[in-house]
Amino acid sequence: MRKLLLLLAAAATADDAAIIEGRKFAILLASNVPDQNPGKVALARDKHGVRGLIAAQPFAAGDVLLAVPLDRCLVETRDLPASLKNAPAALTWDIRLALQLHDAILTPDDPFWVEYGTLLPKVEEMGLPLLKRGAELDSLGPELAEPARQQQHRLRELDFP
């Protein structure tokens, strides 16, 4: 009986957390994109706990579901900017973009990015091959494991503190 109660409590906690993060997303969207109907999309989890944006109401082909203002976009060119001409080759556009996001969510100057950071998945919730090691990575098969190992090696070359 105790096991059943613990399972029910864990399920309720997970459901509550999903509801809370969905509400936080709706508030963040409504406060930063005022011309948008926040009811068109929702942050939700499927029956397996996988989180994503879903259409929250019926829509027709061509309907705009979400418009992000340019001032809320992080942008990075694919080519290395001249100001970084001496940077290591491993500092590719995707890494530079990730660093922008990292800096944005850790800088308290803009509450939008701080709040956005709270909505990002925790490392233990992510299923990215990049975050897996050893047997767990090998179990994904060579098509996923080898590119993940290459990316891990590339990131280690950057020698972040």
C-alpha positions as a LaTeX table, in Angstrom:
\begin{tabular}{lrrr}
\hline
Residue & $x$ (\AA) & $y$ (\AA) & $z$ (\AA) \\
\hline
Met1 & 0.00 & 0.00 & 0.00 \\
Arg2 & 2.81 & 2.40 & 0.91 \\
Lys3 & 4.45 & 1.75 & $-2.47$ \\
Leu4 & 1.21 & 2.64 & $-4.25$ \\
Leu5 & 0.89 & 5.88 & $-2.27$ \\
Leu6 & 4.48 & 6.81 & $-3.11$ \\
Leu7 & 3.85 & 6.14 & $-6.80$ \\
Leu8 & 0.69 & 8.24 & $-6.71$ \\
Ala9 & 2.51 & 11.05 & $-4.90$ \\
Ala10 & 5.34 & 10.97 & $-7.45$ \\
Ala11 & 2.85 & 11.07 & $-10.33$ \\
Ala12 & 0.97 & 13.97 & $-8.74$ \\
Thr13 & 4.25 & 15.85 & $-8.20$ \\
Ala14 & 5.25 & 15.31 & $-11.83$ \\
Asp15 & 1.81 & 16.43 & $-13.01$ \\
Asp16 & 1.95 & 19.47 & $-10.73$ \\
Ala17 & 5.43 & 20.36 & $-12.03$ \\
Ala18 & 4.22 & 20.06 & $-15.63$ \\
Ile19 & 1.23 & 22.28 & $-14.88$ \\
Ile20 & 3.43 & 24.85 & $-13.16$ \\
Glu21 & 5.96 & 24.98 & $-16.00$ \\
Gly22 & 3.08 & 25.24 & $-18.51$ \\
Arg23 & 1.68 & 28.21 & $-16.62$ \\
Lys24 & 5.12 & 29.82 & $-16.36$ \\
Phe25 & 5.51 & 29.48 & $-20.14$ \\
Ala26 & 2.07 & 31.03 & $-20.77$ \\
Ile27 & 2.89 & 33.98 & $-18.50$ \\
Leu28 & 6.31 & 34.46 & $-20.12$ \\
Leu29 & 4.73 & 34.36 & $-23.58$ \\
Ala30 & 1.88 & 36.72 & $-22.71$ \\
Ser31 & 4.18 & 39.26 & $-21.05$ \\
Asn32 & 6.71 & 39.31 & $-23.89$ \\
Val33 & 4.53 & 38.87 & $-26.95$ \\
Pro34 & 1.44 & 40.93 & $-26.08$ \\
Asp35 & $-0.15$ & 40.80 & $-29.56$ \\
Gln36 & $-0.26$ & 37.03 & $-29.52$ \\
Asn37 & $-2.99$ & 34.69 & $-28.35$ \\
Pro38 & $-1.20$ & 32.71 & $-25.63$ \\
Gly39 & $-3.87$ & 30.03 & $-25.89$ \\
Lys40 & $-2.67$ & 28.89 & $-29.34$ \\
Val41 & 0.32 & 26.97 & $-28.02$ \\
Ala42 & 1.16 & 25.36 & $-24.70$ \\
Leu43 & 4.19 & 23.84 & $-23.07$ \\
Ala44 & 3.10 & 20.33 & $-22.14$ \\
Arg45 & 4.30 & 16.78 & $-21.58$ \\
Asp46 & 3.07 & 13.68 & $-23.35$ \\
Lys47 & 2.23 & 10.41 & $-21.60$ \\
His48 & 5.95 & 9.51 & $-21.57$ \\
Gly49 & 6.97 & 12.76 & $-19.93$ \\
Val50 & 8.50 & 14.22 & $-23.09$ \\
Arg51 & 8.05 & 17.98 & $-23.06$ \\
Gly52 & 7.37 & 20.22 & $-26.03$ \\
Leu53 & 5.24 & 22.96 & $-27.51$ \\
Ile54 & 1.88 & 21.74 & $-28.69$ \\
Ala55 & $-1.01$ & 23.37 & $-30.53$ \\
Ala56 & $-3.54$ & 24.09 & $-27.80$ \\
Gln57 & $-6.47$ & 24.71 & $-30.12$ \\
Pro58 & $-7.45$ & 23.78 & $-33.67$ \\
Phe59 & $-5.70$ & 25.69 & $-36.42$ \\
Ala60 & $-5.70$ & 25.83 & $-40.19$ \\
Ala61 & $-2.78$ & 25.40 & $-42.55$ \\
Gly62 & $-0.90$ & 28.68 & $-42.74$ \\
Asp63 & $-2.03$ & 29.96 & $-39.32$ \\
Val64 & 0.72 & 31.55 & $-37.26$ \\
Leu65 & 0.96 & 29.69 & $-33.97$ \\
Leu66 & 3.90 & 31.51 & $-32.44$ \\
Ala67 & 5.76 & 34.64 & $-33.47$ \\
Val68 & 8.95 & 35.49 & $-31.62$ \\
Pro69 & 10.03 & 39.15 & $-31.64$ \\
Leu70 & 13.48 & 39.60 & $-33.11$ \\
Asp71 & 14.73 & 41.29 & $-29.93$ \\
Arg72 & 14.03 & 38.01 & $-28.10$ \\
Cys73 & 16.08 & 35.93 & $-30.54$ \\
Leu74 & 19.66 & 34.89 & $-30.03$ \\
Val75 & 21.44 & 35.03 & $-33.37$ \\
Glu76 & 24.84 & 33.73 & $-34.40$ \\
Thr77 & 26.43 & 33.65 & $-37.83$ \\
Arg78 & 27.76 & 30.38 & $-39.18$ \\
Asp79 & 31.05 & 32.01 & $-40.14$ \\
Leu80 & 33.45 & 33.00 & $-37.40$ \\
Pro81 & 33.18 & 36.75 & $-36.76$ \\
Ala82 & 36.33 & 38.76 & $-37.42$ \\
Ser83 & 36.50 & 39.64 & $-33.72$ \\
Leu84 & 37.06 & 35.93 & $-32.98$ \\
Lys85 & 39.57 & 35.23 & $-35.73$ \\
Asn86 & 42.04 & 33.74 & $-33.21$ \\
Ala87 & 39.45 & 31.51 & $-31.54$ \\
Pro88 & 39.89 & 27.73 & $-31.65$ \\
Ala89 & 38.32 & 25.96 & $-34.62$ \\
Ala90 & 36.07 & 24.07 & $-32.18$ \\
Leu91 & 34.27 & 27.33 & $-31.34$ \\
Thr92 & 31.65 & 26.80 & $-34.05$ \\
Trp93 & 28.40 & 28.74 & $-34.43$ \\
Asp94 & 26.39 & 26.24 & $-32.36$ \\
Ile95 & 28.82 & 26.53 & $-29.45$ \\
Arg96 & 28.82 & 30.33 & $-29.70$ \\
Leu97 & 25.00 & 30.28 & $-29.68$ \\
Ala98 & 24.95 & 28.01 & $-26.63$ \\
Leu99 & 27.34 & 30.41 & $-24.89$ \\
Gln100 & 25.01 & 33.31 & $-25.68$ \\
Leu101 & 22.12 & 31.41 & $-24.10$ \\
His102 & 24.25 & 30.50 & $-21.10$ \\
Asp103 & 25.25 & 34.13 & $-20.57$ \\
Ala104 & 21.69 & 35.39 & $-21.11$ \\
Ile105 & 20.07 & 33.11 & $-18.54$ \\
Leu106 & 22.76 & 33.80 & $-15.93$ \\
Thr107 & 22.69 & 37.59 & $-16.30$ \\
Pro108 & 20.01 & 39.12 & $-14.09$ \\
Asp109 & 19.74 & 42.25 & $-16.29$ \\
Asp110 & 16.89 & 40.80 & $-18.35$ \\
Pro111 & 14.16 & 38.99 & $-16.41$ \\
Phe112 & 12.91 & 37.36 & $-19.62$ \\
Trp113 & 16.05 & 35.26 & $-20.03$ \\
Val114 & 16.27 & 34.45 & $-16.33$ \\
Glu115 & 12.69 & 33.13 & $-16.42$ \\
Tyr116 & 13.30 & 31.35 & $-19.73$ \\
Gly117 & 16.25 & 29.60 & $-18.10$ \\
Thr118 & 13.95 & 28.12 & $-15.46$ \\
Leu119 & 11.92 & 26.50 & $-18.25$ \\
Leu120 & 14.89 & 24.74 & $-19.82$ \\
Pro121 & 15.12 & 21.01 & $-19.11$ \\
Lys122 & 17.51 & 19.87 & $-16.41$ \\
Val123 & 20.51 & 17.87 & $-17.63$ \\
Glu124 & 19.13 & 14.66 & $-16.12$ \\
Glu125 & 15.92 & 15.11 & $-18.16$ \\
Met126 & 17.69 & 15.46 & $-21.49$ \\
Gly127 & 18.03 & 12.56 & $-23.87$ \\
Leu128 & 20.71 & 14.09 & $-26.06$ \\
Pro129 & 23.44 & 11.66 & $-27.09$ \\
Leu130 & 25.96 & 14.43 & $-26.35$ \\
Leu131 & 25.20 & 14.04 & $-22.63$ \\
Lys132 & 25.58 & 10.26 & $-22.50$ \\
Arg133 & 28.73 & 8.27 & $-21.72$ \\
Gly134 & 30.03 & 4.70 & $-21.88$ \\
Ala135 & 27.54 & 1.87 & $-22.22$ \\
Glu136 & 24.60 & 4.27 & $-22.25$ \\
Leu137 & 26.08 & 5.98 & $-25.32$ \\
Asp138 & 27.04 & 2.67 & $-26.96$ \\
Ser139 & 23.46 & 1.43 & $-26.59$ \\
Leu140 & 22.32 & 4.14 & $-29.03$ \\
Gly141 & 24.23 & 2.48 & $-31.87$ \\
Pro142 & 27.09 & 3.80 & $-34.00$ \\
Glu143 & 24.91 & 6.23 & $-36.03$ \\
Leu144 & 24.24 & 8.30 & $-32.91$ \\
Ala145 & 27.13 & 7.35 & $-30.65$ \\
Glu146 & 29.99 & 8.30 & $-32.97$ \\
Pro147 & 28.79 & 11.85 & $-33.78$ \\
Ala148 & 28.14 & 12.36 & $-30.05$ \\
Arg149 & 31.69 & 11.26 & $-29.22$ \\
Gln150 & 33.05 & 13.64 & $-31.86$ \\
Gln151 & 31.03 & 16.52 & $-30.39$ \\
Gln152 & 32.19 & 15.66 & $-26.86$ \\
His153 & 35.79 & 15.65 & $-28.08$ \\
Arg154 & 35.31 & 18.98 & $-29.85$ \\
Leu155 & 33.90 & 20.54 & $-26.68$ \\
Arg156 & 36.78 & 19.20 & $-24.57$ \\
Glu157 & 39.19 & 20.91 & $-26.98$ \\
Leu158 & 37.69 & 24.28 & $-25.99$ \\
Asp159 & 39.10 & 23.85 & $-22.47$ \\
Phe160 & 36.29 & 25.61 & $-20.62$ \\
Pro161 & 36.94 & 26.24 & $-16.93$ \\
\hline
\end{tabular}
